PDB file of C-alpha atoms in Angstrom:
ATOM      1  CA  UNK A   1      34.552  95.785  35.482  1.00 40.00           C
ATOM      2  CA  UNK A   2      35.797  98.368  38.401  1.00 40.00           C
ATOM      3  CA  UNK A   3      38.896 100.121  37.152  1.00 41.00           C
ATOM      4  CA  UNK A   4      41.425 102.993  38.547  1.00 40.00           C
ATOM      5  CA  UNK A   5      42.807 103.893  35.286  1.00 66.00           C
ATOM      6  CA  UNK A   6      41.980 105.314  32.029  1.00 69.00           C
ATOM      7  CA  UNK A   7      44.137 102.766  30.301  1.00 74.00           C
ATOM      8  CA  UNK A   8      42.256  99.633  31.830  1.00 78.00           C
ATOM      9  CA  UNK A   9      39.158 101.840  30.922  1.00 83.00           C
ATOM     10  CA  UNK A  10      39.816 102.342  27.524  1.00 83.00           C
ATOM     11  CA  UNK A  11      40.851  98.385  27.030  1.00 83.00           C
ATOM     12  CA  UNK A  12      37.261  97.278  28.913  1.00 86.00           C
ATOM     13  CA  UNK A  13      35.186  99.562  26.724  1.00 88.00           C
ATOM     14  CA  UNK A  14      36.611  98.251  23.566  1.00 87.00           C
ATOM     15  CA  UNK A  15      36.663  94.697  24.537  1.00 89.00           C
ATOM     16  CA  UNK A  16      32.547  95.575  25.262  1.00 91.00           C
ATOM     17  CA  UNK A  17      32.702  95.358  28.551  1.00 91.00           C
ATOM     18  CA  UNK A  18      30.047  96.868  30.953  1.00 92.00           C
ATOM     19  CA  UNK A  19      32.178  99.520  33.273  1.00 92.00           C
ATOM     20  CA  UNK A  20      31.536 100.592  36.620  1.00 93.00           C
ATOM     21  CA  UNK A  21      33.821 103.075  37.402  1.00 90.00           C
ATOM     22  CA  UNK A  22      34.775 104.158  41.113  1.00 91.00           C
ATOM     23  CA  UNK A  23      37.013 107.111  42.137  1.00 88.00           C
ATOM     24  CA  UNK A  24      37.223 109.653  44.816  1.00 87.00           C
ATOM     25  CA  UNK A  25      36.866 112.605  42.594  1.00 87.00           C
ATOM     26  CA  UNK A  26      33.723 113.503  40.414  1.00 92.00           C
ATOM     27  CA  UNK A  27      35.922 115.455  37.977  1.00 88.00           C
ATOM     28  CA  UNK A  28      38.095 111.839  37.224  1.00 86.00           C
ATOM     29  CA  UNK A  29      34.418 109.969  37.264  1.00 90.00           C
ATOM     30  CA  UNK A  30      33.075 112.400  34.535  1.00 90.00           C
ATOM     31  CA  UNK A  31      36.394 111.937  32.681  1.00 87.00           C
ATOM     32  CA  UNK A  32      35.565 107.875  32.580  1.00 88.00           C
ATOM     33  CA  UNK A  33      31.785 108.879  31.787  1.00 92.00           C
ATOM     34  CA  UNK A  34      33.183 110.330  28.612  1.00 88.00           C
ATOM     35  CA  UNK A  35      35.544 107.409  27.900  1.00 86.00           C
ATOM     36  CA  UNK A  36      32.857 104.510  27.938  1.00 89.00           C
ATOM     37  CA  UNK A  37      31.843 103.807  31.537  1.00 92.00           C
ATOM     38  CA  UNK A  38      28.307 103.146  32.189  1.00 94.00           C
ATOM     39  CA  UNK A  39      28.016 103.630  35.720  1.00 95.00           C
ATOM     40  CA  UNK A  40      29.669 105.910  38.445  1.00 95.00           C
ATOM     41  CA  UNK A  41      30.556 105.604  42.027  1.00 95.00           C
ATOM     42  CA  UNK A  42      31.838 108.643  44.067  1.00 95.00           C
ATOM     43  CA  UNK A  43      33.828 105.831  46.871  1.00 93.00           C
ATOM     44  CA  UNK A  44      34.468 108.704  49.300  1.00 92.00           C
ATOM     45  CA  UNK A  45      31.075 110.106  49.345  1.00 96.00           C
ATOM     46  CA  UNK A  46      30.180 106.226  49.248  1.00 95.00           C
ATOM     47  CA  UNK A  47      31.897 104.014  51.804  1.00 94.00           C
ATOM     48  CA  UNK A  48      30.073 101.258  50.877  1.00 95.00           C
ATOM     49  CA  UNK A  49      30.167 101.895  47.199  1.00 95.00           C
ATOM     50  CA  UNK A  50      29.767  97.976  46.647  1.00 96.00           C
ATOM     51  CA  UNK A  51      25.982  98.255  47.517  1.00 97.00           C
ATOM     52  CA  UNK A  52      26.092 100.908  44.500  1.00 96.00           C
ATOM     53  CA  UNK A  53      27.501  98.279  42.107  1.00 96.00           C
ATOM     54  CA  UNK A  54      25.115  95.968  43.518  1.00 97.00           C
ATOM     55  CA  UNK A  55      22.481  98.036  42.217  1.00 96.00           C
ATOM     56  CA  UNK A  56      23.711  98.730  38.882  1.00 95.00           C
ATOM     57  CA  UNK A  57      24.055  95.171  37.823  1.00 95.00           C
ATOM     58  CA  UNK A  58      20.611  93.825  39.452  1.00 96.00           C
ATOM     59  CA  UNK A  59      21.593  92.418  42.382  1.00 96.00           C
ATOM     60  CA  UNK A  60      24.408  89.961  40.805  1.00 96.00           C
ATOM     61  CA  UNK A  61      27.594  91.877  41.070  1.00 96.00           C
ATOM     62  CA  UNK A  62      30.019  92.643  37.926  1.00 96.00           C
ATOM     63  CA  UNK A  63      32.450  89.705  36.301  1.00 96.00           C
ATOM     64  CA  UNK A  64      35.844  90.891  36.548  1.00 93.00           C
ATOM     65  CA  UNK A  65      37.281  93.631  38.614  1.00 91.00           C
ATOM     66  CA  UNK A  66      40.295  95.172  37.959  1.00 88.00           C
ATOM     67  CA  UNK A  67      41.852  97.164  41.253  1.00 86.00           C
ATOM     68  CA  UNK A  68      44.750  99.059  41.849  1.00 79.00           C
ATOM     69  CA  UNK A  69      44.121  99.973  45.262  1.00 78.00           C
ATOM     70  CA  UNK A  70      44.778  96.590  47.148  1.00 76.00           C
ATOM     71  CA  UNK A  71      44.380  95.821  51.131  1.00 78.00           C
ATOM     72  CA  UNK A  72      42.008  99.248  51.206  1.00 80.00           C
ATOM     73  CA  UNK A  73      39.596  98.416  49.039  1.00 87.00           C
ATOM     74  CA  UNK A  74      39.509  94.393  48.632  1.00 89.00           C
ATOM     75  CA  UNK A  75      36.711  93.931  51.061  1.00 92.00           C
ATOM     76  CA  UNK A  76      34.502  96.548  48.714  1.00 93.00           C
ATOM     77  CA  UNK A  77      35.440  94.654  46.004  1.00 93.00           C
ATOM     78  CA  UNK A  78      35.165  91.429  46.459  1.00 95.00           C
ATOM     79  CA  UNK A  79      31.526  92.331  47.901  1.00 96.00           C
ATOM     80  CA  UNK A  80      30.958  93.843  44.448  1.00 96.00           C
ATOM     81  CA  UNK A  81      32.266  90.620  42.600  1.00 96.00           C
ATOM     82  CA  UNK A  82      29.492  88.409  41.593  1.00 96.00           C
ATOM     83  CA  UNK A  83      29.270  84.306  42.548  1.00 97.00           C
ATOM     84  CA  UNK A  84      32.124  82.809  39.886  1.00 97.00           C
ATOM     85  CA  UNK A  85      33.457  86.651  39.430  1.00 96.00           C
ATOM     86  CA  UNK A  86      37.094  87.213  39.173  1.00 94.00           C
ATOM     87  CA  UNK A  87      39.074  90.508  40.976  1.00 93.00           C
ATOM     88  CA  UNK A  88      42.381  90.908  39.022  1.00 89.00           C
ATOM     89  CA  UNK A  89      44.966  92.967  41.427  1.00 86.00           C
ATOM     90  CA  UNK A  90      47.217  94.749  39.661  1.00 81.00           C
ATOM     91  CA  UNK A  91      48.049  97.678  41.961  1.00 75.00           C
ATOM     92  CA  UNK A  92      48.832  98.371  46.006  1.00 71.00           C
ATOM     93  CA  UNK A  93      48.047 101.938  46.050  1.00 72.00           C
ATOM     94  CA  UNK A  94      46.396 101.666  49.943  1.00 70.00           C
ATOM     95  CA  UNK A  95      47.943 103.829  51.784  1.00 75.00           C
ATOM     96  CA  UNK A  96      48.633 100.985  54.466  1.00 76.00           C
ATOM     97  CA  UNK A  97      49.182  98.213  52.066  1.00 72.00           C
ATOM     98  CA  UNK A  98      49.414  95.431  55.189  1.00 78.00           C
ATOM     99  CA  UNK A  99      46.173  96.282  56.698  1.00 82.00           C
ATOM    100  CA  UNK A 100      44.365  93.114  57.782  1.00 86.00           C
ATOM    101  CA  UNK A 101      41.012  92.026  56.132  1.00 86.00           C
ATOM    102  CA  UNK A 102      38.645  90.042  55.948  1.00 86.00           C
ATOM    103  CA  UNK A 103      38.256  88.214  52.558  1.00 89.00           C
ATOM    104  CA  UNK A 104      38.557  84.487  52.989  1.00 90.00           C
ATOM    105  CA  UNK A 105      34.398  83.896  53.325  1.00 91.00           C
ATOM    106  CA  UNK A 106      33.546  85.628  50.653  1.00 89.00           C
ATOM    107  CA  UNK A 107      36.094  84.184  48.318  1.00 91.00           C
ATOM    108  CA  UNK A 108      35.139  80.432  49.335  1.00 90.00           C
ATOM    109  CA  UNK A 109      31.418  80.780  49.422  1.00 92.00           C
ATOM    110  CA  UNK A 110      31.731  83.273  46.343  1.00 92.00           C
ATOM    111  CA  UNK A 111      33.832  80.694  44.547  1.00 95.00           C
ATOM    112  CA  UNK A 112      35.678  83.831  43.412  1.00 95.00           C
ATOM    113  CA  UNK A 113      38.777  83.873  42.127  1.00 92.00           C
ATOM    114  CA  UNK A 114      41.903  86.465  42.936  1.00 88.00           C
ATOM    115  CA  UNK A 115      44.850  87.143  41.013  1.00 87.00           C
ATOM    116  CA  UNK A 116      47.605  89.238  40.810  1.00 83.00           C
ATOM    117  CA  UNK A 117      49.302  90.477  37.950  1.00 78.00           C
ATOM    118  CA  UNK A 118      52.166  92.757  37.271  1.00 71.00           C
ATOM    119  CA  UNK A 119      51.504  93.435  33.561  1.00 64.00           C
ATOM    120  CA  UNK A 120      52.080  91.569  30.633  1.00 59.00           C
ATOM    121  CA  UNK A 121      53.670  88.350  32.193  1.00 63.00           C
ATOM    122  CA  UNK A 122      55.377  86.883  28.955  1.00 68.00           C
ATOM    123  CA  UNK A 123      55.923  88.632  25.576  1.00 75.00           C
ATOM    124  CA  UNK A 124      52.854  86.897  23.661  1.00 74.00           C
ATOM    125  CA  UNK A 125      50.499  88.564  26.279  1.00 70.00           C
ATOM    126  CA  UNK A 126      52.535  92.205  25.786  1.00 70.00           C
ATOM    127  CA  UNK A 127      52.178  91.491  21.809  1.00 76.00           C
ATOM    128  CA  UNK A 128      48.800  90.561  21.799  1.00 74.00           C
ATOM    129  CA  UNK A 129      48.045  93.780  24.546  1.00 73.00           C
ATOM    130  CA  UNK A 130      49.932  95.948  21.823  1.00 77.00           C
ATOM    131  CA  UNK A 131      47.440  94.128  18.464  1.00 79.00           C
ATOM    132  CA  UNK A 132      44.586  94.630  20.640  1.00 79.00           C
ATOM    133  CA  UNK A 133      45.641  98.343  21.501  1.00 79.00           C
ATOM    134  CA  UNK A 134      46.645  99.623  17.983  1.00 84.00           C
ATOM    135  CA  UNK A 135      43.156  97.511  16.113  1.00 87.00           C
ATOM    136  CA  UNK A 136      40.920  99.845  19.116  1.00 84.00           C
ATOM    137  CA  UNK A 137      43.151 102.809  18.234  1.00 81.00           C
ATOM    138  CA  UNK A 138      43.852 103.510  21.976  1.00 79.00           C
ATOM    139  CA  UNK A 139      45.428 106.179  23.018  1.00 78.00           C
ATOM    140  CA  UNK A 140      46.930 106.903  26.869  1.00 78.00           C
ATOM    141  CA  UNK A 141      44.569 109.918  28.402  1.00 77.00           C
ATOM    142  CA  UNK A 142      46.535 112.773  29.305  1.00 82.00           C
ATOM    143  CA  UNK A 143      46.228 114.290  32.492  1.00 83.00           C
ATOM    144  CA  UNK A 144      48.974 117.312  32.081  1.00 87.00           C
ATOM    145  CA  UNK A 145      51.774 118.466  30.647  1.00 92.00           C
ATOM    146  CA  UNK A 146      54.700 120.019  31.784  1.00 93.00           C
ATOM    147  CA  UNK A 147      58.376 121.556  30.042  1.00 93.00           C
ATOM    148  CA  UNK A 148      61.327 119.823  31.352  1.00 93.00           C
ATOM    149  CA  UNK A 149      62.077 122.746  33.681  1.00 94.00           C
ATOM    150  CA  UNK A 150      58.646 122.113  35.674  1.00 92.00           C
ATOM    151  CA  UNK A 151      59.838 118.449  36.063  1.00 91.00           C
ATOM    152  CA  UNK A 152      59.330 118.862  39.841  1.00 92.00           C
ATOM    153  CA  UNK A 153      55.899 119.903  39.221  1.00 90.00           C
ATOM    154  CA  UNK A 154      55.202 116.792  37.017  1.00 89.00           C
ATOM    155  CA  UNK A 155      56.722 114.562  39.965  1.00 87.00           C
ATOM    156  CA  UNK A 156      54.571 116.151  42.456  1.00 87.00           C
ATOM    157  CA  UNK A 157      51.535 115.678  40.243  1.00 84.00           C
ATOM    158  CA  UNK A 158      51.663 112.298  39.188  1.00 81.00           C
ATOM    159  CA  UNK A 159      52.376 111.467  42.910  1.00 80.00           C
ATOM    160  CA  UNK A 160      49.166 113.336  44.365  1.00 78.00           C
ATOM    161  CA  UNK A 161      47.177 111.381  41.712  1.00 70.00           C
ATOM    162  CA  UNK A 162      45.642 115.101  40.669  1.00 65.00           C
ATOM    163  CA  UNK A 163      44.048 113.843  37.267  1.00 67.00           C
ATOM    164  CA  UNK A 164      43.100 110.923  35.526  1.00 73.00           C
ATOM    165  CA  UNK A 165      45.703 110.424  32.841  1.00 77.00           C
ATOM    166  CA  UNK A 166      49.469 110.151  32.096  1.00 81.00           C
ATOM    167  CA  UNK A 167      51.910 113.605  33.090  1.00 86.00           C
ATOM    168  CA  UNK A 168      53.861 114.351  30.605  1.00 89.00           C
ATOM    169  CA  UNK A 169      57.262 116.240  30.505  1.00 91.00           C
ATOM    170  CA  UNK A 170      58.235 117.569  27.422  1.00 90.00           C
ATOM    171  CA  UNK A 171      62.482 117.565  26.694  1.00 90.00           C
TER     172      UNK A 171
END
């Protein structure tokens, strides 16, 4: 499973998933070492950080992929997707969201299967997310935290994407 965020992280590794974790920042790659993940992939010092993944798992590619990113990294991912695999797309954090790609080949003649989701879609899914979360003992990782008179600060951190975790503002 490819993830972008501790929280997915933290729900792969309990479920016993296998992770493969990608990022653009070493420091945020050694933060998912230390929360489960089993393999690490630097994407900006490794364009084609799907070969990587490719390597990790043999040759076959990993189940499910959970991505955040979108239109920027869907051609990466699906390449790291093995033959039945699904990519769950929960994010559009591209910074061109509309870019075209080129996907429909190696969904077909993957016979992979795309989704998108937007959270818990109905409120058995959020209450069995919420069991599932309180029987693992999860807790959100915490990037930072700021008093309420550094609120600007917060904003400006959780919209650079700084650390791996939640900002917090204390009232």
């Amino acid at each position: 499973m490819r993830f972008s965020t501790t929280k997915v992280l933290g729900i792969a590794t309990a479920a016993g998933a296998t992770v493969v974790a990608t990022s653009s920042s070493d420091d945020k790659l050694m933060v998912a070492e230390k929360l489960g993940a089993k393999h690490l992939v630097n994407y900006r010092k490794t364009p084609d950080w799907a070969d990587e993944v490719l390597k990790a798992t043999d040759g076959k590619g990993v189940d499910i992929v959970v991505d955040v990113v979108g239109a920027g990294s869907i051609e990466q991912t699906l390449k790291a997707t093995r033959f039945g695999g699904a990519v769950v797309l929960v994010g559009l954090l591209s910074k061109d969201p509309n870019i075209k790609v080129n996907v429909m080949q190696d969904i077909l003649y993957g016979s992979k299967t795309l989704e998108g989701h937007l959270g818990a879609s109905n409120k058995d899914m959020a209450d069995e997310l919420a069991h599932f979360i309180e029987k693992h003992d999860l807790h959100p990782q915490i990037a930072q935290v700021f008093d309420f008179e550094d609120a600007d600060k917060a904003l400006e951190a959780a919209t650079n994407l700084s650390a791996p975790g939640k900002v917090v503002v204390t009232v």
